[in-house]
């Protein structure tokens, strides 16, 4: 720990000193001149030309990553100084705002079911020509409100690859969770084709032993019980993609088909005090399919068109059964959901200082759900138990980027969203919404190595279709009703970021943001004594984060990298039950962590660790209870060996600290504002450490 403090102090000294020119060879990214910047490899619509010298974009050539011998584009992304992968939000309806912070040849993948990290994992490092780190914006690049975007540029030469992975999770009790994957791909210029399949079975944090203890309001133990938890997840997923030149443009078609299954059980065994043993069993099956189409074409030297279509369809079946001395209860849910999206984008660059983008999107979504709840064979009516929710959403957007000089970039845009959500079944309602969402983002680089980024944006959340229908948390006997009377949550966000780059790979940044939030979505009391999701009024959110990436070469530890992170969050909203101010649901007030990795012998050997130091995980507020989440700090470590360029062996040690998770509950006999405290409950579960052994062979 003392060494970590000393290293952090050295970084702060570097921060206080003069900026270092980023001109070191191989392992240091350098902004290229316009003459050095390669000609774009595709249409303007899909791969905008980035003048690195003019835009201040950092270029990372393959030589930068040589010391770590990356296998995939995902490994390369993980090595970018000061960059953290964000895979986006696939649960958001439509395409706008759902993509992550990585582009591939200047374009976002035309998929939502296939995660960004899995897409990057399927791109070999040998197939990457370079990675551009776009900080603050650049003409022709839609930052979507993000301060930093990574653009992975693929090679134009012929690359054919076959990869097989045979991996497994190992647990102290002898359980083994195998993971197998295979991939084939071929790229030749614009022509690409790939296919992959993977399957695995494993445990999660839902397997382990623990306890549940209940106390009366005076703190006396009234029940002591053992918890025995077991679960198993299984999945099979296949993906495929083809890209060809069609009708003067570039057409890419991708598809996905997957199945996911989960089984879990909880046995509660009373050791002392009042109460009886109980047993909970749950099963869940999901099937997902997706087809995406993306076509781009140049309409001139400085204009390009992009068309995207996406179709998703899925089914889900859930059954939860709880039995005990008092009888049994059963909750079942059957759902079918789908999404259809069509999007068009037109991009125009009149010169190297300006870029304009405009377009529109239409999306149709539906959820057809039928849920039921029984106690001892008697059906208990639930609010909105059987419903069909549909949404027709349209959006038009426009934005302009202006960069008058290498030190300043201004991006301004607006999206206008129009939607209609209708519900039929147990209740019949329909609502229409119109929301303008303006955004302005500014980047200022007054000196080499120093950059300021500012953003002001109007954000509008989406209503979760799952909040319209009833749900259950069977392991604690809690059932929630559906609520069709919901409004989207709106926020006005102000954000400022300062970034300092030093020592080639060193990065220190600070982020400060403030948000005024309207119609906060939270839990409210519903008719029939059920809890449900609703709007509880307005709130505020303040957030501060600092991150340090410190190369340790100058400190006597070659090819090492230390990362330190810390965040502080303060939120405030009026509790709908008590009328008192409190934090948002699940808001974590403090978070931190430290990680280190080092490459040895030119990447032949690598090792590292990650330690999370936060315990507070926020709280959940219900009408009759408060649940404070708890998780002890986690520690993980890895070691990696690459005996040849086509073979990688890696061992990860997870949950090395054998941490405990759980929560503390304060349960009232009725609503928290009027009813007295009935009892307190402390729940802790512990999952054993595990080893993940990976063997990757390229043919």
XYZ file of C-alpha atoms in Angstrom:
699
model
C 0.000 0.000 0.000
C 2.866 2.387 0.812
C 4.330 1.704 -2.631
C 0.993 2.511 -4.268
C 0.832 5.814 -2.386
C 4.394 6.632 -3.468
C 3.562 5.873 -7.104
C 0.457 8.049 -6.948
C 2.530 10.865 -5.454
C 5.021 10.586 -8.282
C 2.172 10.932 -10.756
C 0.943 14.081 -9.049
C 4.433 15.526 -9.287
C 4.375 14.791 -13.004
C 0.991 16.477 -13.236
C 2.356 19.601 -11.603
C 5.364 19.728 -13.921
C 5.541 20.830 -17.555
C 3.775 18.819 -20.238
C 5.878 16.268 -22.052
C 5.724 16.173 -25.826
C 4.176 12.884 -26.898
C 6.946 11.868 -29.273
C 8.422 8.752 -27.667
C 8.657 5.782 -30.051
C 6.593 2.566 -30.209
C 4.748 2.556 -26.864
C 3.661 6.208 -27.066
C 0.727 7.345 -29.161
C 1.486 10.343 -31.368
C -0.863 12.655 -33.260
C -0.096 12.165 -36.932
C 0.173 14.870 -39.523
C -2.355 15.170 -42.326
C 0.127 13.638 -44.721
C 0.570 10.636 -42.424
C -3.132 10.055 -41.932
C -4.245 7.209 -44.231
C -6.969 7.809 -46.774
C -10.331 6.573 -45.415
C -11.004 2.968 -46.297
C -14.743 3.235 -46.835
C -17.483 5.737 -47.594
C -17.643 8.989 -45.692
C -20.815 7.724 -44.055
C -19.081 4.751 -42.478
C -15.465 5.832 -42.039
C -15.023 9.616 -41.802
C -11.516 10.795 -42.555
C -9.850 12.036 -39.386
C -7.045 14.552 -39.822
C -5.137 13.674 -36.653
C -2.956 16.780 -36.615
C -5.923 19.097 -37.122
C -8.229 17.273 -34.736
C -5.740 16.343 -31.986
C -6.717 12.686 -32.297
C -4.290 10.239 -30.675
C -3.191 7.447 -33.015
C -2.165 4.079 -31.541
C -0.274 1.944 -34.038
C 0.225 -1.826 -33.554
C 3.770 -1.121 -32.320
C 2.278 0.581 -29.258
C 0.752 -2.727 -28.147
C 3.745 -4.924 -29.022
C 4.951 -5.307 -25.420
C 1.635 -6.898 -24.403
C 1.148 -9.150 -27.474
C -2.627 -8.663 -27.679
C -4.749 -11.433 -29.186
C -7.847 -9.382 -29.997
C -9.071 -5.843 -30.530
C -10.603 -6.078 -27.057
C -7.119 -6.613 -25.577
C -5.916 -3.531 -27.454
C -8.835 -1.404 -26.238
C -8.034 -2.436 -22.666
C -4.496 -1.063 -23.100
C -5.542 2.421 -24.268
C -4.315 4.922 -21.638
C -7.131 6.788 -19.919
C -9.891 4.924 -21.774
C -12.541 2.681 -20.265
C -14.771 0.495 -22.430
C -18.500 1.266 -22.246
C -20.539 -1.356 -24.091
C -23.654 0.839 -24.227
C -27.213 0.065 -23.179
C -28.836 -2.680 -25.220
C -31.974 -2.394 -23.085
C -32.769 1.058 -24.452
C -35.318 0.970 -27.258
C -34.216 2.307 -30.621
C -30.617 2.845 -31.742
C -30.054 6.432 -30.613
C -27.974 6.525 -27.458
C -27.617 2.734 -27.185
C -24.185 2.324 -28.769
C -20.987 2.012 -26.779
C -17.896 4.188 -26.992
C -16.030 2.203 -29.674
C -16.444 2.512 -33.450
C -15.232 -0.010 -36.028
C -14.039 1.652 -39.234
C -15.894 4.797 -38.143
C -19.269 3.062 -37.724
C -21.227 1.645 -34.828
C -22.198 -2.037 -35.104
C -25.741 -2.594 -36.396
C -26.622 -4.885 -33.511
C -27.973 -4.626 -29.961
C -28.137 -8.247 -28.827
C -24.448 -8.835 -29.590
C -22.438 -6.898 -27.012
C -19.607 -4.588 -28.057
C -17.005 -6.475 -26.024
C -17.914 -9.737 -27.778
C -17.643 -8.045 -31.185
C -14.185 -6.714 -30.300
C -13.187 -10.122 -28.960
C -13.875 -11.610 -32.398
C -11.529 -9.149 -34.158
C -7.934 -10.401 -34.092
C -5.170 -7.985 -33.187
C -3.491 -8.839 -36.510
C -6.548 -7.437 -38.273
C -6.266 -3.986 -36.635
C -4.355 -1.332 -38.586
C -4.554 1.281 -35.816
C -6.837 2.696 -33.133
C -7.812 6.371 -33.073
C -8.643 7.902 -29.699
C -10.986 10.824 -30.415
C -11.133 13.153 -27.416
C -13.871 15.756 -27.260
C -15.091 15.387 -30.847
C -14.061 15.658 -34.467
C -15.938 16.654 -37.641
C -17.711 13.628 -39.086
C -17.840 11.709 -35.781
C -21.081 11.547 -33.759
C -19.882 11.498 -30.142
C -23.476 10.992 -28.826
C -22.618 13.071 -25.778
C -19.511 11.051 -24.908
C -16.261 12.804 -24.165
C -13.989 10.110 -25.655
C -14.520 7.634 -28.508
C -12.147 4.908 -29.760
C -12.193 4.108 -33.480
C -10.787 0.709 -34.501
C -9.476 0.810 -38.093
C -9.158 -2.608 -39.721
C -6.424 -3.662 -42.144
C -7.116 -3.825 -45.891
C -5.013 -6.886 -46.616
C -6.295 -10.464 -46.703
C -6.729 -11.886 -43.204
C -8.158 -15.360 -42.629
C -8.389 -16.695 -39.106
C -9.704 -19.720 -37.258
C -9.825 -19.587 -33.473
C -10.747 -22.259 -30.932
C -11.051 -21.585 -27.206
C -11.352 -24.283 -24.543
C -11.892 -22.721 -21.143
C -13.279 -23.780 -17.781
C -14.203 -22.437 -14.348
C -12.875 -24.470 -11.405
C -14.288 -24.321 -7.870
C -12.911 -25.691 -4.556
C -15.779 -28.200 -4.192
C -14.880 -29.811 -7.516
C -17.501 -28.142 -9.699
C -16.278 -27.385 -13.238
C -17.976 -24.956 -15.618
C -16.766 -25.558 -19.196
C -16.722 -22.815 -21.836
C -16.103 -23.601 -25.510
C -15.983 -21.207 -28.446
C -15.021 -21.313 -32.103
C -14.754 -18.576 -34.725
C -13.888 -18.310 -38.402
C -13.398 -15.043 -40.282
C -11.975 -13.720 -43.523
C -11.400 -10.111 -44.544
C -10.168 -8.855 -47.899
C -10.544 -5.120 -48.334
C -14.225 -4.290 -47.966
C -15.298 -7.934 -48.203
C -15.758 -9.620 -44.846
C -17.396 -12.798 -43.616
C -17.379 -14.318 -40.154
C -19.175 -16.869 -38.013
C -18.914 -17.866 -34.369
C -20.503 -20.190 -31.856
C -20.004 -20.460 -28.106
C -21.568 -22.381 -25.260
C -20.987 -22.564 -21.539
C -22.431 -23.615 -18.218
C -21.376 -22.031 -14.945
C -22.328 -20.736 -11.536
C -22.793 -17.133 -10.428
C -22.653 -15.300 -7.103
C -25.987 -17.018 -6.423
C -24.165 -20.175 -5.313
C -22.777 -20.373 -1.809
C -23.608 -20.605 1.867
C -24.598 -17.956 4.351
C -27.019 -16.955 7.036
C -30.148 -14.921 7.675
C -30.720 -13.438 11.106
C -33.685 -11.469 12.351
C -33.765 -9.096 15.299
C -36.587 -7.351 17.108
C -36.647 -3.532 17.245
C -34.609 -3.657 20.484
C -31.838 -5.648 18.780
C -32.577 -9.057 20.304
C -32.039 -12.094 18.080
C -35.393 -13.696 17.274
C -34.359 -16.024 14.428
C -31.125 -17.558 13.216
C -31.177 -19.480 9.946
C -28.683 -21.001 7.531
C -28.874 -20.180 3.830
C -27.872 -22.707 1.198
C -27.828 -21.215 -2.301
C -27.350 -22.957 -5.623
C -27.662 -21.805 -9.200
C -26.597 -22.729 -12.701
C -26.612 -20.757 -15.925
C -26.303 -22.182 -19.442
C -26.148 -20.484 -22.791
C -25.605 -21.242 -26.458
C -25.087 -18.425 -28.955
C -24.271 -18.277 -32.656
C -23.437 -15.166 -34.702
C -22.660 -14.485 -38.327
C -21.918 -11.476 -40.547
C -21.264 -10.784 -44.233
C -20.068 -7.517 -45.784
C -19.950 -6.825 -49.529
C -20.055 -3.983 -52.058
C -23.677 -3.630 -53.234
C -25.316 -0.923 -55.400
C -22.335 1.377 -55.197
C -22.223 1.194 -51.397
C -21.067 -1.076 -48.588
C -23.641 -3.560 -47.261
C -23.255 -5.519 -44.023
C -25.738 -8.123 -42.787
C -25.346 -9.640 -39.332
C -27.423 -12.129 -37.396
C -27.601 -13.714 -33.951
C -29.472 -16.608 -32.362
C -29.133 -17.471 -28.701
C -30.603 -19.398 -25.793
C -30.122 -18.700 -22.093
C -31.265 -20.824 -19.183
C -31.032 -20.272 -15.448
C -31.953 -22.498 -12.513
C -31.489 -21.536 -8.881
C -32.585 -22.647 -5.460
C -32.520 -21.252 -1.940
C -32.941 -23.364 1.182
C -33.614 -21.514 4.435
C -32.941 -23.796 7.423
C -33.962 -22.475 10.845
C -31.362 -23.024 13.577
C -33.096 -21.181 16.413
C -36.047 -18.904 17.079
C -39.526 -18.730 15.625
C -40.188 -19.800 12.069
C -39.938 -22.828 9.833
C -37.715 -24.011 7.013
C -38.555 -22.775 3.521
C -37.418 -23.696 0.023
C -37.418 -21.515 -3.100
C -36.855 -22.752 -6.640
C -36.716 -20.683 -9.831
C -36.336 -21.513 -13.517
C -35.919 -19.088 -16.387
C -35.522 -19.681 -20.135
C -34.889 -17.037 -22.802
C -34.581 -17.292 -26.587
C -33.244 -14.315 -28.570
C -32.927 -13.707 -32.298
C -31.685 -10.672 -34.216
C -31.078 -9.585 -37.803
C -29.263 -6.334 -38.628
C -28.590 -4.622 -41.976
C -26.336 -1.623 -42.578
C -25.681 0.066 -45.943
C -23.443 3.077 -46.544
C -22.676 4.960 -49.723
C -20.851 8.096 -50.792
C -23.094 10.685 -52.443
C -20.150 12.870 -53.360
C -16.661 13.740 -52.195
C -17.955 15.185 -48.929
C -21.380 13.634 -48.439
C -22.411 10.149 -47.340
C -25.585 8.231 -46.552
C -26.060 5.471 -43.973
C -29.152 3.240 -43.716
C -29.679 0.806 -40.846
C -32.382 -1.760 -40.196
C -32.733 -4.005 -37.168
C -35.195 -6.710 -36.163
C -35.185 -8.405 -32.752
C -37.472 -11.049 -31.300
C -37.386 -12.930 -28.005
C -39.353 -15.086 -25.596
C -39.004 -15.625 -21.853
C -40.571 -18.169 -19.472
C -40.186 -17.909 -15.686
C -41.474 -19.997 -12.798
C -40.750 -19.327 -9.120
C -42.021 -21.604 -6.331
C -41.675 -21.026 -2.582
C -42.677 -23.701 -0.055
C -42.670 -23.841 3.726
C -44.734 -24.775 6.772
C -47.210 -22.030 5.915
C -47.920 -23.503 2.505
C -46.654 -22.594 -0.934
C -46.698 -19.703 -3.393
C -46.064 -19.728 -7.129
C -45.292 -16.891 -9.526
C -45.204 -17.503 -13.279
C -44.394 -15.143 -16.140
C -44.524 -15.750 -19.874
C -43.415 -12.954 -22.180
C -42.820 -12.301 -25.860
C -41.031 -9.172 -26.998
C -39.868 -7.654 -30.256
C -38.299 -4.561 -31.798
C -38.198 -3.215 -35.372
C -35.961 -0.238 -36.254
C -35.249 1.725 -39.424
C -32.698 4.563 -39.293
C -31.234 6.916 -41.915
C -28.288 9.282 -41.457
C -26.928 11.877 -43.903
C -23.456 13.321 -43.262
C -21.896 16.330 -44.984
C -18.441 17.918 -44.559
C -18.156 21.197 -46.495
C -14.526 21.546 -45.370
C -12.110 20.321 -42.703
C -13.535 22.705 -40.088
C -17.226 21.844 -40.327
C -19.380 18.746 -40.369
C -23.155 18.414 -40.417
C -25.230 15.333 -39.695
C -28.989 14.861 -39.887
C -31.429 11.995 -40.092
C -34.299 10.148 -38.510
C -35.346 6.893 -36.912
C -38.577 4.928 -36.545
C -38.932 2.089 -34.053
C -41.760 -0.220 -33.022
C -41.509 -2.211 -29.786
C -43.859 -4.574 -28.024
C -44.045 -6.703 -24.876
C -46.780 -9.299 -24.472
C -46.733 -10.612 -20.905
C -48.998 -12.867 -18.841
C -48.134 -13.224 -15.146
C -49.908 -15.068 -12.338
C -49.490 -15.414 -8.568
C -50.959 -18.109 -6.305
C -50.839 -18.781 -2.577
C -51.769 -22.323 -1.525
C -53.507 -22.805 -4.846
C -55.594 -19.644 -4.531
C -55.094 -17.064 -7.286
C -54.155 -13.636 -5.916
C -55.144 -10.801 -8.289
C -52.230 -8.559 -9.301
C -52.379 -5.071 -10.807
C -51.637 -5.328 -14.556
C -50.907 -9.053 -14.520
C -51.717 -9.757 -18.208
C -50.911 -6.887 -20.559
C -49.568 -6.045 -23.985
C -47.451 -2.913 -24.184
C -46.658 -1.318 -27.556
C -44.616 1.716 -28.461
C -44.282 3.534 -31.770
C -41.294 5.844 -31.562
C -39.966 8.379 -34.038
C -36.968 10.647 -33.819
C -35.390 13.307 -36.019
C -31.953 14.667 -35.262
C -29.383 17.131 -36.466
C -25.983 18.259 -35.281
C -23.062 20.360 -36.423
C -19.383 20.225 -35.459
C -17.065 23.232 -35.806
C -13.299 23.132 -35.273
C -11.798 26.511 -36.205
C -8.325 25.545 -34.923
C -6.535 22.552 -33.351
C -7.244 23.866 -29.845
C -11.033 24.212 -29.964
C -14.003 22.045 -30.996
C -17.691 22.856 -30.643
C -20.464 20.316 -31.235
C -24.146 21.288 -31.028
C -27.189 19.239 -31.875
C -30.767 18.426 -31.047
C -32.921 15.326 -31.181
C -36.707 15.494 -31.087
C -38.437 12.338 -29.944
C -42.114 11.574 -30.527
C -43.607 8.408 -29.062
C -46.895 6.762 -28.234
C -47.119 3.987 -25.657
C -50.323 1.975 -25.427
C -51.316 -0.778 -23.046
C -54.077 -3.337 -23.466
C -55.233 -6.293 -21.417
C -55.995 -5.849 -17.716
C -55.949 -2.111 -18.313
C -56.276 -0.072 -21.501
C -54.358 3.169 -21.632
C -52.413 5.195 -24.150
C -49.943 8.057 -23.729
C -48.140 10.299 -26.195
C -44.879 12.152 -25.570
C -42.843 14.786 -27.394
C -39.385 15.564 -26.033
C -36.728 17.849 -27.542
C -33.223 16.811 -26.428
C -30.630 19.508 -27.197
C -26.922 19.007 -26.533
C -23.832 21.207 -26.718
C -20.295 19.974 -26.170
C -17.067 21.965 -26.195
C -13.437 20.841 -26.129
C -10.497 23.156 -25.412
C -6.829 22.107 -25.544
C -4.848 25.161 -24.413
C -1.507 23.334 -24.006
C -0.016 20.030 -25.044
C -1.182 17.344 -22.629
C -3.980 19.467 -21.114
C -7.588 19.264 -22.260
C -10.890 20.643 -20.922
C -14.255 19.210 -22.033
C -17.672 20.686 -21.225
C -21.140 19.310 -21.939
C -24.699 20.530 -21.399
C -27.507 18.178 -22.411
C -31.177 17.518 -21.937
C -31.603 13.788 -21.363
C -34.878 11.856 -21.393
C -35.085 8.338 -20.027
C -37.240 5.548 -21.373
C -40.061 3.784 -19.593
C -39.207 0.185 -18.802
C -41.879 -2.076 -20.264
C -41.309 -4.403 -17.310
C -42.657 -1.716 -14.958
C -46.044 -1.965 -16.643
C -46.525 -5.583 -15.557
C -46.409 -7.435 -12.238
C -43.150 -8.988 -11.023
C -41.835 -10.973 -8.050
C -38.721 -11.388 -5.898
C -39.557 -14.906 -4.773
C -36.559 -15.454 -2.464
C -37.821 -12.801 -0.031
C -41.518 -13.256 -0.749
C -42.026 -9.852 -2.365
C -44.497 -9.270 -5.213
C -44.835 -5.962 -7.075
C -47.731 -4.830 -9.203
C -47.540 -3.230 -12.626
C -48.293 0.469 -13.093
C -49.347 1.922 -16.467
C -49.411 5.501 -15.157
C -45.744 6.389 -15.714
C -43.816 9.360 -17.117
C -40.248 9.187 -18.463
C -37.547 10.635 -16.241
C -36.017 13.891 -17.565
C -32.636 15.418 -16.689
C -30.702 18.594 -17.409
C -27.037 17.615 -17.184
C -23.952 19.834 -16.868
C -20.573 18.111 -17.066
C -16.940 19.270 -16.975
C -13.836 17.103 -17.514
C -10.170 17.990 -17.158
C -7.600 15.583 -18.621
C -3.830 15.685 -18.146
C -1.573 13.381 -20.215
C 2.040 12.861 -19.191
C 4.899 10.350 -19.434
C 3.610 9.029 -22.735
C 0.964 6.681 -21.286
C 0.134 8.605 -18.103
C -3.360 10.071 -17.746
C -4.989 11.888 -14.854
C -8.543 13.134 -15.269
C -11.274 14.697 -13.163
C -14.997 14.627 -13.945
C -17.615 16.817 -12.268
C -21.293 16.729 -13.169
C -24.575 18.125 -11.885
C -28.070 17.068 -12.941
C -31.527 18.474 -12.231
C -33.924 15.548 -12.586
C -37.682 15.693 -13.135
C -40.211 12.891 -12.572
C -37.783 10.594 -10.776
C -38.784 6.958 -11.339
C -38.939 5.066 -8.036
C -41.191 2.789 -5.966
C -44.632 3.968 -4.854
C -47.598 2.312 -3.084
C -50.270 0.858 -5.386
C -53.841 -0.176 -4.730
C -54.258 -3.569 -3.097
C -51.267 -3.061 -0.794
C -48.655 -3.760 -3.491
C -45.517 -1.823 -4.277
C -44.919 -0.656 -7.837
C -42.839 1.678 -9.965
C -43.997 5.279 -10.350
C -42.881 8.919 -10.453
C -42.078 10.524 -7.098
C -41.149 14.114 -8.020
C -37.952 16.013 -8.789
C -34.417 15.405 -7.540
C -30.772 16.396 -7.960
C -27.564 14.488 -8.592
C -23.931 15.546 -8.122
C -21.031 13.363 -9.187
C -17.237 13.633 -8.979
C -14.714 11.134 -10.309
C -10.955 11.006 -10.608
C -8.885 8.394 -12.453
C -5.136 7.906 -12.699
C -3.256 5.752 -15.186
C 0.424 5.710 -14.253
C 3.135 4.036 -16.383
C 5.768 2.696 -14.007
C 8.752 2.500 -16.400
C 10.351 5.643 -14.930
C 9.824 4.284 -11.438
C 11.902 1.164 -12.009
C 9.049 -1.199 -12.957
C 9.266 -1.671 -16.767
C 6.132 -2.218 -18.842
C 3.901 -1.799 -15.819
C 0.744 0.232 -15.424
C -0.972 1.312 -12.213
C -4.587 2.456 -12.286
C -6.349 4.196 -9.401
C -9.963 5.302 -9.463
C -12.334 6.988 -7.036
C -15.819 8.480 -7.283
C -18.222 10.363 -5.036
C -21.945 10.683 -5.675
C -24.638 12.702 -3.917
C -28.304 12.408 -4.881
C -31.426 13.808 -3.274
C -35.148 13.184 -3.719
C -38.189 13.327 -1.446
C -39.300 9.906 -0.227
C -42.917 9.319 -1.377
C -43.767 7.491 1.849
C -42.156 9.565 4.622
C -41.773 12.949 2.897
C -38.099 13.111 3.967
C -35.142 13.687 1.651
C -33.028 10.642 0.797
C -30.702 9.215 -1.866
C -31.909 7.654 -5.103
C -32.583 3.935 -5.246
C -29.276 2.062 -5.413
C -27.152 5.220 -5.366
C -23.609 4.382 -4.282
C -22.116 7.316 -2.409
C -18.471 6.270 -2.789
C -16.598 3.946 -5.101
C -12.900 3.238 -5.565
C -10.407 0.705 -6.793
C -6.802 0.041 -7.670
C -5.356 -2.179 -10.416
C -1.887 -3.054 -11.660
C -0.543 -5.111 -14.563
C 2.898 -5.751 -16.034
C 4.145 -7.338 -19.261
C 7.394 -9.313 -19.128
C 9.712 -10.585 -21.851
C 7.954 -8.647 -24.614
C 4.505 -9.853 -23.610
C 5.444 -13.528 -23.319
C 4.387 -13.314 -19.667
C 1.859 -10.955 -18.077
C 0.253 -10.665 -14.677
C -1.916 -8.243 -12.738
C -4.530 -7.683 -10.047
C -7.619 -5.570 -9.372
C -8.924 -4.527 -5.956
C -12.249 -2.797 -5.329
C -12.376 -0.958 -2.016
C -16.021 0.095 -1.710
C -18.548 -1.628 0.543
C -21.583 0.662 0.359
C -23.793 -0.415 -2.557
C -26.708 1.921 -1.898
C -30.205 1.120 -0.677
C -33.612 0.114 -2.010
C -36.646 1.879 -0.597
C -39.994 0.115 -0.512
C -43.272 1.125 1.074
C -42.766 -1.159 4.071
C -39.017 -1.620 4.163
C -35.546 -0.245 3.483
C -32.920 -2.609 2.130
C -29.254 -1.596 2.499
C -27.024 -3.516 0.088
C -23.646 -4.790 1.264
C -20.645 -6.176 -0.587
C -17.144 -6.643 0.782
C -14.195 -5.479 -1.359
C -13.348 -7.856 -4.171
C -9.878 -8.946 -5.290
C -8.983 -10.632 -8.574
C -5.668 -11.547 -10.182
C -4.440 -13.066 -13.430
C -1.372 -14.613 -14.997
C -0.848 -15.092 -18.736
C 1.635 -17.061 -20.840
C 2.097 -16.846 -24.604
C 4.600 -19.504 -25.641
C 3.869 -18.807 -29.327
C 2.091 -16.138 -31.300
C -0.839 -18.461 -31.990
C -1.276 -19.838 -28.458
C -2.342 -18.102 -25.243
C -2.812 -19.642 -21.803
C -4.347 -17.498 -19.085
C -5.435 -18.197 -15.505
C -7.718 -15.816 -13.606
C -8.256 -16.030 -9.858
C -11.650 -14.554 -9.023
C -13.067 -13.596 -5.641
C -9.651 -14.121 -4.083
C -10.830 -12.327 -0.934
C -13.759 -14.779 -0.541
C -15.995 -11.787 0.024
C -19.478 -11.696 1.475
C -22.481 -10.115 -0.197
C -25.926 -9.391 1.111
C -28.095 -6.703 2.625
C -29.654 -5.404 5.823
C -33.438 -5.004 5.839
C -35.620 -2.856 8.085
C -39.167 -4.196 7.770
C -42.192 -2.322 9.106
C -45.616 -3.778 9.848
C -47.133 -1.297 7.386
C -46.131 1.876 5.511
C -42.850 3.249 6.902
C -44.336 6.648 7.754
C -47.025 5.312 10.127
C -46.302 1.705 11.079
C -43.685 0.736 13.691
C -40.574 -1.280 12.911
C -41.497 -4.988 13.007
C -38.009 -6.518 12.784
C -34.572 -6.172 11.263
C -32.966 -8.733 9.001
C -29.300 -9.335 8.193
C -28.502 -11.556 5.216
C -24.992 -12.593 4.137
C -23.909 -15.114 1.526
C -20.427 -16.176 0.553
C -19.265 -17.644 -2.736
C -15.938 -19.428 -2.834
C -12.946 -18.267 -4.891
C -12.652 -19.699 -8.399
C -10.135 -20.233 -11.164
C -10.841 -19.520 -14.816
C -8.425 -21.301 -17.146
C -8.394 -20.141 -20.776
C -6.615 -21.735 -23.710
C -6.840 -19.883 -27.033
C -5.431 -21.360 -30.249
C -5.356 -19.586 -33.594
C -5.056 -21.555 -36.851
